[in-house]
mmCIF file of C-alpha atoms in Angstrom:
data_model
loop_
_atom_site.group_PDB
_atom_site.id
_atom_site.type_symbol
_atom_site.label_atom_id
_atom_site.label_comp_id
_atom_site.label_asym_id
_atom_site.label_seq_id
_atom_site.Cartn_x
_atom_site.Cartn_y
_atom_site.Cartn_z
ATOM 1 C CA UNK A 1 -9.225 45.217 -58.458
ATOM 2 C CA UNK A 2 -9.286 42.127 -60.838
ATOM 3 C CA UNK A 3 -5.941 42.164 -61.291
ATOM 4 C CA UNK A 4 -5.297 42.270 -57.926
ATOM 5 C CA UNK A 5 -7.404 39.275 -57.421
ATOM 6 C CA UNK A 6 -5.993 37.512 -60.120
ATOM 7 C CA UNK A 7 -2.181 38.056 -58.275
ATOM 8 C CA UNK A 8 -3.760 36.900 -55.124
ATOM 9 C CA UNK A 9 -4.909 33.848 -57.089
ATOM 10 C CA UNK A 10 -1.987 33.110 -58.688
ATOM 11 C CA UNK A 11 0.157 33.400 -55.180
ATOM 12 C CA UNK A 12 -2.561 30.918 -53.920
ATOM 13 C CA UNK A 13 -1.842 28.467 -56.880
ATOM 14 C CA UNK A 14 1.949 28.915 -56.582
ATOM 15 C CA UNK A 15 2.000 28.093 -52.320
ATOM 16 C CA UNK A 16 -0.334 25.003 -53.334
ATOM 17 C CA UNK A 17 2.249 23.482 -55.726
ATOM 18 C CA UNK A 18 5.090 24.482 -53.636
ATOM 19 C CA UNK A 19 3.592 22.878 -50.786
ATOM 20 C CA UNK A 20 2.358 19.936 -52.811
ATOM 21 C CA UNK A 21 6.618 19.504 -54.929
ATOM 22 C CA UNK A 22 7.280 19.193 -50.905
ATOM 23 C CA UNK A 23 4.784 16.888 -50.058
ATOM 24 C CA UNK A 24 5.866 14.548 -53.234
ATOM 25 C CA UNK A 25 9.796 15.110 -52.288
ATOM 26 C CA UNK A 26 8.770 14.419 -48.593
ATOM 27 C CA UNK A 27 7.034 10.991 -49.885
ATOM 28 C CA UNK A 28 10.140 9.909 -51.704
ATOM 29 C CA UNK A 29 12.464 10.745 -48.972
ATOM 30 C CA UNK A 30 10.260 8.273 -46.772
ATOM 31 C CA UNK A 31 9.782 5.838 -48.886
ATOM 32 C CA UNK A 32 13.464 5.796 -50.099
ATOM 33 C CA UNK A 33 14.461 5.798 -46.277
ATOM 34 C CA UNK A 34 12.461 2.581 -45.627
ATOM 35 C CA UNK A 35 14.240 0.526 -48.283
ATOM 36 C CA UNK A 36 17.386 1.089 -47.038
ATOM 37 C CA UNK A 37 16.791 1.702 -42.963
ATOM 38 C CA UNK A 38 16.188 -1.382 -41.495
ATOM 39 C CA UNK A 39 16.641 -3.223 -38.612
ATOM 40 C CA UNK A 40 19.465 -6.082 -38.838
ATOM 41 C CA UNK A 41 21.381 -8.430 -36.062
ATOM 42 C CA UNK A 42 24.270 -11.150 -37.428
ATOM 43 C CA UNK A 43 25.514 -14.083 -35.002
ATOM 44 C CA UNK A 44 28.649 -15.330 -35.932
ATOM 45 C CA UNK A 45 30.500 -18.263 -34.414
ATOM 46 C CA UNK A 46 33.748 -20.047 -34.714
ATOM 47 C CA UNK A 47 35.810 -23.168 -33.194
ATOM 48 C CA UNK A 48 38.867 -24.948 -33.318
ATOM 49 C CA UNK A 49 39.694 -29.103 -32.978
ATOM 50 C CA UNK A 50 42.392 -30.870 -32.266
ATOM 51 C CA UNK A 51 43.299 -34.603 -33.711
ATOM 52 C CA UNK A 52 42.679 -37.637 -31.339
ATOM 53 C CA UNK A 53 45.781 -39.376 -29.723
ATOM 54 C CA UNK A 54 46.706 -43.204 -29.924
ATOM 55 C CA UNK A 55 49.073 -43.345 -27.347
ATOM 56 C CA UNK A 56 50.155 -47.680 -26.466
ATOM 57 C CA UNK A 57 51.687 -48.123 -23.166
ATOM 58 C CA UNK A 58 52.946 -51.422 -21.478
ATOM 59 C CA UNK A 59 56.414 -53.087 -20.309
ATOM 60 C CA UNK A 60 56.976 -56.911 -21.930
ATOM 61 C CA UNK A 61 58.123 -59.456 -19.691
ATOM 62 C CA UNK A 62 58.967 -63.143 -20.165
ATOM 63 C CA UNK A 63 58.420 -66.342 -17.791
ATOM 64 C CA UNK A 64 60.495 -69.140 -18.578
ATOM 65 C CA UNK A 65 58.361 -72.350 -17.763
ATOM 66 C CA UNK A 66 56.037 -70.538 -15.702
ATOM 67 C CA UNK A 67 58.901 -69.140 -13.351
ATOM 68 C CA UNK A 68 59.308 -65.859 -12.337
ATOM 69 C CA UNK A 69 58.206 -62.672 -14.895
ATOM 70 C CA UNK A 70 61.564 -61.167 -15.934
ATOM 71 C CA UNK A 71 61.528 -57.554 -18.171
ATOM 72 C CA UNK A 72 62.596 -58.840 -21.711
ATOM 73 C CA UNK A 73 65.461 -56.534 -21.467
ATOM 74 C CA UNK A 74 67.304 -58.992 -19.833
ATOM 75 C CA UNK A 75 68.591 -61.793 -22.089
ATOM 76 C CA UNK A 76 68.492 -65.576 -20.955
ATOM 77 C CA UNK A 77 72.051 -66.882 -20.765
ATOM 78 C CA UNK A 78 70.939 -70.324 -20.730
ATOM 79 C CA UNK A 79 67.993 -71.770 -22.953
ATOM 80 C CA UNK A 80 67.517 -75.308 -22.986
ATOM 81 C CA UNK A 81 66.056 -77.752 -25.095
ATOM 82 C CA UNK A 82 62.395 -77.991 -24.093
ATOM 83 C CA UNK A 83 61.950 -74.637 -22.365
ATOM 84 C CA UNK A 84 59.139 -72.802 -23.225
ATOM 85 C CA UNK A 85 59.003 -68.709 -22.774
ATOM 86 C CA UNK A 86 56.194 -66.539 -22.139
ATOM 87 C CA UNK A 87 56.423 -63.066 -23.245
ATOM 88 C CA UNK A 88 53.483 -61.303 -22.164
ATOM 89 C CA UNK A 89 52.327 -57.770 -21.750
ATOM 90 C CA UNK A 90 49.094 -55.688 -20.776
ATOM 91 C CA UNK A 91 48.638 -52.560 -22.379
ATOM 92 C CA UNK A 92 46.663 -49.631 -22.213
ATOM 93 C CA UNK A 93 45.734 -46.828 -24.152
ATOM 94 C CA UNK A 94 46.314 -43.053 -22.545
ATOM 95 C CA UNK A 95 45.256 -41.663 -25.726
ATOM 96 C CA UNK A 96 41.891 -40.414 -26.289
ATOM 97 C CA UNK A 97 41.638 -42.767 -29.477
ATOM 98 C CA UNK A 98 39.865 -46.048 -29.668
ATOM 99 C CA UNK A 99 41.559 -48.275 -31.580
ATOM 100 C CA UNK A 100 42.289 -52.208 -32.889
ATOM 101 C CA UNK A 101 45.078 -53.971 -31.508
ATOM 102 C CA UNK A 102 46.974 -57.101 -31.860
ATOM 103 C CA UNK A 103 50.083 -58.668 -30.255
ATOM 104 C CA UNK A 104 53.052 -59.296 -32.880
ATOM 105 C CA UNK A 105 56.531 -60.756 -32.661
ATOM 106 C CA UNK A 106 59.611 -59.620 -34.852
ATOM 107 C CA UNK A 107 62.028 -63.218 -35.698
ATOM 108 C CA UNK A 108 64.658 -60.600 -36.467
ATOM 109 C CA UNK A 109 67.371 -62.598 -35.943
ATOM 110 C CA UNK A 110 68.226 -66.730 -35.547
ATOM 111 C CA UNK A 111 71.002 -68.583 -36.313
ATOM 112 C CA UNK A 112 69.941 -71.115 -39.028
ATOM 113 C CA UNK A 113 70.767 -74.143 -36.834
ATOM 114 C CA UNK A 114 68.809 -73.006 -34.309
ATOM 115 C CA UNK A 115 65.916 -71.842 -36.284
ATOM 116 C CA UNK A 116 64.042 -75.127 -37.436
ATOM 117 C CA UNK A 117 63.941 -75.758 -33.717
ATOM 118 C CA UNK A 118 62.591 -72.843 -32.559
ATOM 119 C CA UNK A 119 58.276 -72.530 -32.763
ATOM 120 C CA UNK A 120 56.021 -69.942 -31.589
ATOM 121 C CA UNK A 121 52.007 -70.057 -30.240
ATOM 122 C CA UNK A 122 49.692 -67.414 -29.428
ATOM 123 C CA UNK A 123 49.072 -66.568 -25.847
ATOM 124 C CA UNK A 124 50.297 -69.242 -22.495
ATOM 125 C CA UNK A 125 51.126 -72.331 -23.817
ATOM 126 C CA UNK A 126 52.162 -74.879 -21.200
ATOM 127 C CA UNK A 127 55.625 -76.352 -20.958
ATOM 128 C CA UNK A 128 53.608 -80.070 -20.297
ATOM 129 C CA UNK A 129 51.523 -79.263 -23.219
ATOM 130 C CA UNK A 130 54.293 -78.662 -25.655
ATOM 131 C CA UNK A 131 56.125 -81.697 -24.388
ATOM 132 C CA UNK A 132 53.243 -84.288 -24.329
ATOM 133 C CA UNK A 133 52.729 -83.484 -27.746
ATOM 134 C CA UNK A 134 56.339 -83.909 -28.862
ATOM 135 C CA UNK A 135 57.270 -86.779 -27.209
ATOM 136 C CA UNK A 136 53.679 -88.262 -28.295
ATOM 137 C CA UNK A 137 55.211 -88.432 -31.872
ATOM 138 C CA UNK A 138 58.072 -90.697 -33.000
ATOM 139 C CA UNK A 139 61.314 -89.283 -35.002
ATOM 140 C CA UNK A 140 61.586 -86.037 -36.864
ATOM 141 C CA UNK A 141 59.272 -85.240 -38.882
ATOM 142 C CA UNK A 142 56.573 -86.849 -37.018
ATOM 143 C CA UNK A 143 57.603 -84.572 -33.733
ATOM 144 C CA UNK A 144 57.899 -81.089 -36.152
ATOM 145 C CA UNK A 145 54.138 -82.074 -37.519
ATOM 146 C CA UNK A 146 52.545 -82.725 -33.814
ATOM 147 C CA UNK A 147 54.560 -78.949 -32.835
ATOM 148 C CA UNK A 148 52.904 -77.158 -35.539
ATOM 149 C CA UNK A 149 49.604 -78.867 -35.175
ATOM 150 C CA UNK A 150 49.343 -77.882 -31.637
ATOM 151 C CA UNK A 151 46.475 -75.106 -31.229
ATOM 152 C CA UNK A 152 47.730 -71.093 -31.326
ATOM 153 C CA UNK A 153 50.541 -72.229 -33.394
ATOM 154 C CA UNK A 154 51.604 -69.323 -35.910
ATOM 155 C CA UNK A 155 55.474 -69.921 -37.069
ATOM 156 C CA UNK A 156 58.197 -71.732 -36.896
ATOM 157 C CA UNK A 157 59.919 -75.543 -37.309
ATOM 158 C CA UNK A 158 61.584 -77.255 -39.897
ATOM 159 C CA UNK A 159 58.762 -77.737 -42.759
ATOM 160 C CA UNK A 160 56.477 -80.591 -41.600
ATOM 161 C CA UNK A 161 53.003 -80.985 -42.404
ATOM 162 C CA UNK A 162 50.986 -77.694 -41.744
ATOM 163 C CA UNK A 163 54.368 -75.451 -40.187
ATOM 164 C CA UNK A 164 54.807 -72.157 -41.532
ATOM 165 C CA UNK A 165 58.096 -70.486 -41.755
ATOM 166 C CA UNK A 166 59.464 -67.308 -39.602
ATOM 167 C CA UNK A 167 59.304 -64.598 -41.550
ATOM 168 C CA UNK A 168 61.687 -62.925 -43.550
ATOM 169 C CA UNK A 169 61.025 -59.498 -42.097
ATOM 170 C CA UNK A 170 58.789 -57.556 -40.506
ATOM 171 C CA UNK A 171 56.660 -58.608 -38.418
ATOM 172 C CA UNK A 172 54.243 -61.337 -37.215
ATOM 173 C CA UNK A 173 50.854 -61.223 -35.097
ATOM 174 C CA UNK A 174 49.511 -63.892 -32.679
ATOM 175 C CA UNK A 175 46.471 -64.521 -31.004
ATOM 176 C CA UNK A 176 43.162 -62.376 -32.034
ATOM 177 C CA UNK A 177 42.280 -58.900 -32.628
ATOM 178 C CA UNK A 178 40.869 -56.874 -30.133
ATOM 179 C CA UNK A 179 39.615 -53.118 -29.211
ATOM 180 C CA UNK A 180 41.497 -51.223 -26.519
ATOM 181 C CA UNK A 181 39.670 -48.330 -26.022
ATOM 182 C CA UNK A 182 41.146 -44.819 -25.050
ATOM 183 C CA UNK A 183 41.784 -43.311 -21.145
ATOM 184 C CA UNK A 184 42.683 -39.987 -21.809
ATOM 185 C CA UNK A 185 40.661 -36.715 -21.465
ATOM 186 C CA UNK A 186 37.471 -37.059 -23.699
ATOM 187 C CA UNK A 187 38.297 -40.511 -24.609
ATOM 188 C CA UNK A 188 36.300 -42.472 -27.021
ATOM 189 C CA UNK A 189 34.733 -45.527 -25.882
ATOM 190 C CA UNK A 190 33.534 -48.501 -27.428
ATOM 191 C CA UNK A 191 30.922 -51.300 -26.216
ATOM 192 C CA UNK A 192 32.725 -54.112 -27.072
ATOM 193 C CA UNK A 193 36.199 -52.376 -26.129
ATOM 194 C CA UNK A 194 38.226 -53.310 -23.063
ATOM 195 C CA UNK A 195 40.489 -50.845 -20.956
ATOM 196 C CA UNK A 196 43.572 -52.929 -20.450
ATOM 197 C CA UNK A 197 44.641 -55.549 -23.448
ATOM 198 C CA UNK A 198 46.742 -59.240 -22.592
ATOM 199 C CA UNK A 199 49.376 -59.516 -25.053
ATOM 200 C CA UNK A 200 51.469 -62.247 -25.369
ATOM 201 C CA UNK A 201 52.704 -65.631 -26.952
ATOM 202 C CA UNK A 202 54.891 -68.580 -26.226
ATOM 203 C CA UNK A 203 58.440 -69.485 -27.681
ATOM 204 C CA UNK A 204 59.585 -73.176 -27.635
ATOM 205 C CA UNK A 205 63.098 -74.525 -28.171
ATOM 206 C CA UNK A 206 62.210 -78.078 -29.344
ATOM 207 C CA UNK A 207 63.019 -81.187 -27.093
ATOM 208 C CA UNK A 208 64.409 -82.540 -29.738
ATOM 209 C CA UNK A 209 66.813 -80.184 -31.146
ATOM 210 C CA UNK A 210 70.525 -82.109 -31.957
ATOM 211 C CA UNK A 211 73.850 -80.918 -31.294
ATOM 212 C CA UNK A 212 74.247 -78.435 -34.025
ATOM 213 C CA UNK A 213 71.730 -76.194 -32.187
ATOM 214 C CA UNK A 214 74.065 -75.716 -29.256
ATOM 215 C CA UNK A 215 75.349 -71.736 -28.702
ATOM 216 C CA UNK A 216 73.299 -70.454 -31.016
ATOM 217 C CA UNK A 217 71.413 -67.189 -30.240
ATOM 218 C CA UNK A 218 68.093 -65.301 -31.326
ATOM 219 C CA UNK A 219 66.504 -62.822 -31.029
ATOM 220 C CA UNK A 220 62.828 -61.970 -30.740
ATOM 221 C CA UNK A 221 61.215 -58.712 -30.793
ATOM 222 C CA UNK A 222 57.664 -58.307 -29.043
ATOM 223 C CA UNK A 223 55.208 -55.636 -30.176
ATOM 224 C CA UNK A 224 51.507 -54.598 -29.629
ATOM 225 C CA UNK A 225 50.229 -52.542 -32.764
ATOM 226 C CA UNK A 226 46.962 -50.659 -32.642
ATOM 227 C CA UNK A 227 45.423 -48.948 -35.725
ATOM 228 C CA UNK A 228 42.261 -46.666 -35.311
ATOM 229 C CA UNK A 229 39.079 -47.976 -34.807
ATOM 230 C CA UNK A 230 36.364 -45.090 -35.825
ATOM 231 C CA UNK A 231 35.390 -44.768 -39.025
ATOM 232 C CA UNK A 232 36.654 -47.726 -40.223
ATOM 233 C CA UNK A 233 34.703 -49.504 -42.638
ATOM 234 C CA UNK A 234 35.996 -53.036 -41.304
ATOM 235 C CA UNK A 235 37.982 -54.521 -38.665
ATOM 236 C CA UNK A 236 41.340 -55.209 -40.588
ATOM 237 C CA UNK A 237 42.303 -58.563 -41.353
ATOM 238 C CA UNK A 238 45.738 -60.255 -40.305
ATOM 239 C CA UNK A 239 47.845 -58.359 -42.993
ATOM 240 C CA UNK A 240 50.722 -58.210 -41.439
ATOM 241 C CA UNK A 241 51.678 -55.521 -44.254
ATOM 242 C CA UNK A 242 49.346 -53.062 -42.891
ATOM 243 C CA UNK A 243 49.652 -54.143 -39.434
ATOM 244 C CA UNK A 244 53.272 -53.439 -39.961
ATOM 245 C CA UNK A 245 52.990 -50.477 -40.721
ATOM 246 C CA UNK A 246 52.060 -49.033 -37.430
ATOM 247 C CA UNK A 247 54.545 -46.764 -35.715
ATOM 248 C CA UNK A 248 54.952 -45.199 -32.602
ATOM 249 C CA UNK A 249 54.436 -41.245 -32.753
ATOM 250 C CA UNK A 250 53.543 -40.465 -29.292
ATOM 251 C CA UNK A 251 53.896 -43.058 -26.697
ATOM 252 C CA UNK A 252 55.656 -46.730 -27.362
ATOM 253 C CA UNK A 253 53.719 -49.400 -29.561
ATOM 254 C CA UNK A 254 57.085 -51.320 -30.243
ATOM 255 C CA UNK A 255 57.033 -51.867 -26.297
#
């Protein structure tokens, strides 16, 4: 009988600690599950962008003593001493870039009798203007130094007073810098920017110009150059190095 007993005993002792190993093994499985079941979630995102567009566009035209506008394709046959010629534009931007602009002139090409005779201004100067104040001076120099005093004047004449030459090469600007802004889909706009930008200046042939400067030719290139305007940390200056630089990539800026 006490033996019996005892086996019953020991049975009761071995069930406990199998039943308590499984407990224990249970405990580890659930604790081991909850470090690495858990609930998780990830958003993820992506996007693409595309470059902004600078796009100039704009016919030039020319009005010889305020006459009718003519496309500057067609040459004038038959310049005379005193004439003065308008070459004007108005360009707009279909790009969706803001951006600084300027009007510019190219004095590729003039035959060196004609050149100290020839003078450019910014924007519409008047024919009367440009002959009251030539024939208000007396003799050359005097009539080369009124020329280049004359307001909007930029280049040309024979070396008075206060005349600067044409350039060499490349090219020139006229008049002030302004900000055109953009028209195209998404376009950036700018508070002090305009929509549609005047460009222009005025070539004289001197009243005075002597025999010599008969049948000679030139030739003068017109351009509007625009350079961004965001992110800039200033509005450039008139370098006509960097200004030069500009080039047309999409639409026309050497118009």
């Amino acid at each position: 009988m006490p033996q019996q007993y005892e086996k019953r005993e020991d049975r009761k002792k071995n069930n406990k600690l199998i039943v308590a190993l499984v407990l224990i093994f249970g405990a580890v499985a659930i604790v081991t599950g909850v470090m690495f079941a858990f609930f998780s979630d990830v958003i993820l995102g992506s996007g693409t962008a595309t470059s902004g567009t600078l796009d100039l566009r704009g016919t030039f035209q020319y009005q010889v003593n305020g006459g009718t506008s003519t496309p500057m394709t067609t040459a004038i046959a038959n310049l005379n001493p005193g004439d003065a010629v308008y070459i004007s534009a108005t360009v707009t931007n279909v790009g969706n870039k803001s951006a600084y602009v300027r009007s510019a002139f190219e004095g590729a090409v003039i035959d060196s009798a004609l050149k100290p005779y020839m003078y450019v201004f910014s924007g519409n100067v008047a024919q009367a203007t440009l002959l009251t104040a030539e024939n208000g001076a007396v003799g050359n120099p005097a009539k080369d130094i009124a020329l280049c005093a004359l307001s909007g004047y930029v280049a040309g004449g024979n070396g008075g007073t206060g005349c600067s030459a044409f350039a060499g090469s490349g090219s020139t600007g006229v008049g002030t810098v302004g900000i055109l802004n953009g028209t195209g889909a998404g376009a950036e706009t700018e508070g002090s920017g305009v929509s549609s930008f005047p460009a222009g200046f005025t070539v004289y042939f001197a009243y005075y110009a002597p025999n010599t400067a008969q049948g000679k030719s030139l030739a003068i290139g017109a351009r509007v150059e625009g350079l961004q305007f965001r992110n800039m940390s200033s509005a450039p200056t008139l370098n006509d190095a960097i200004w030069g630089s500009a080039v047309s990539t999409i639409g026309v800026n050497d118009l």
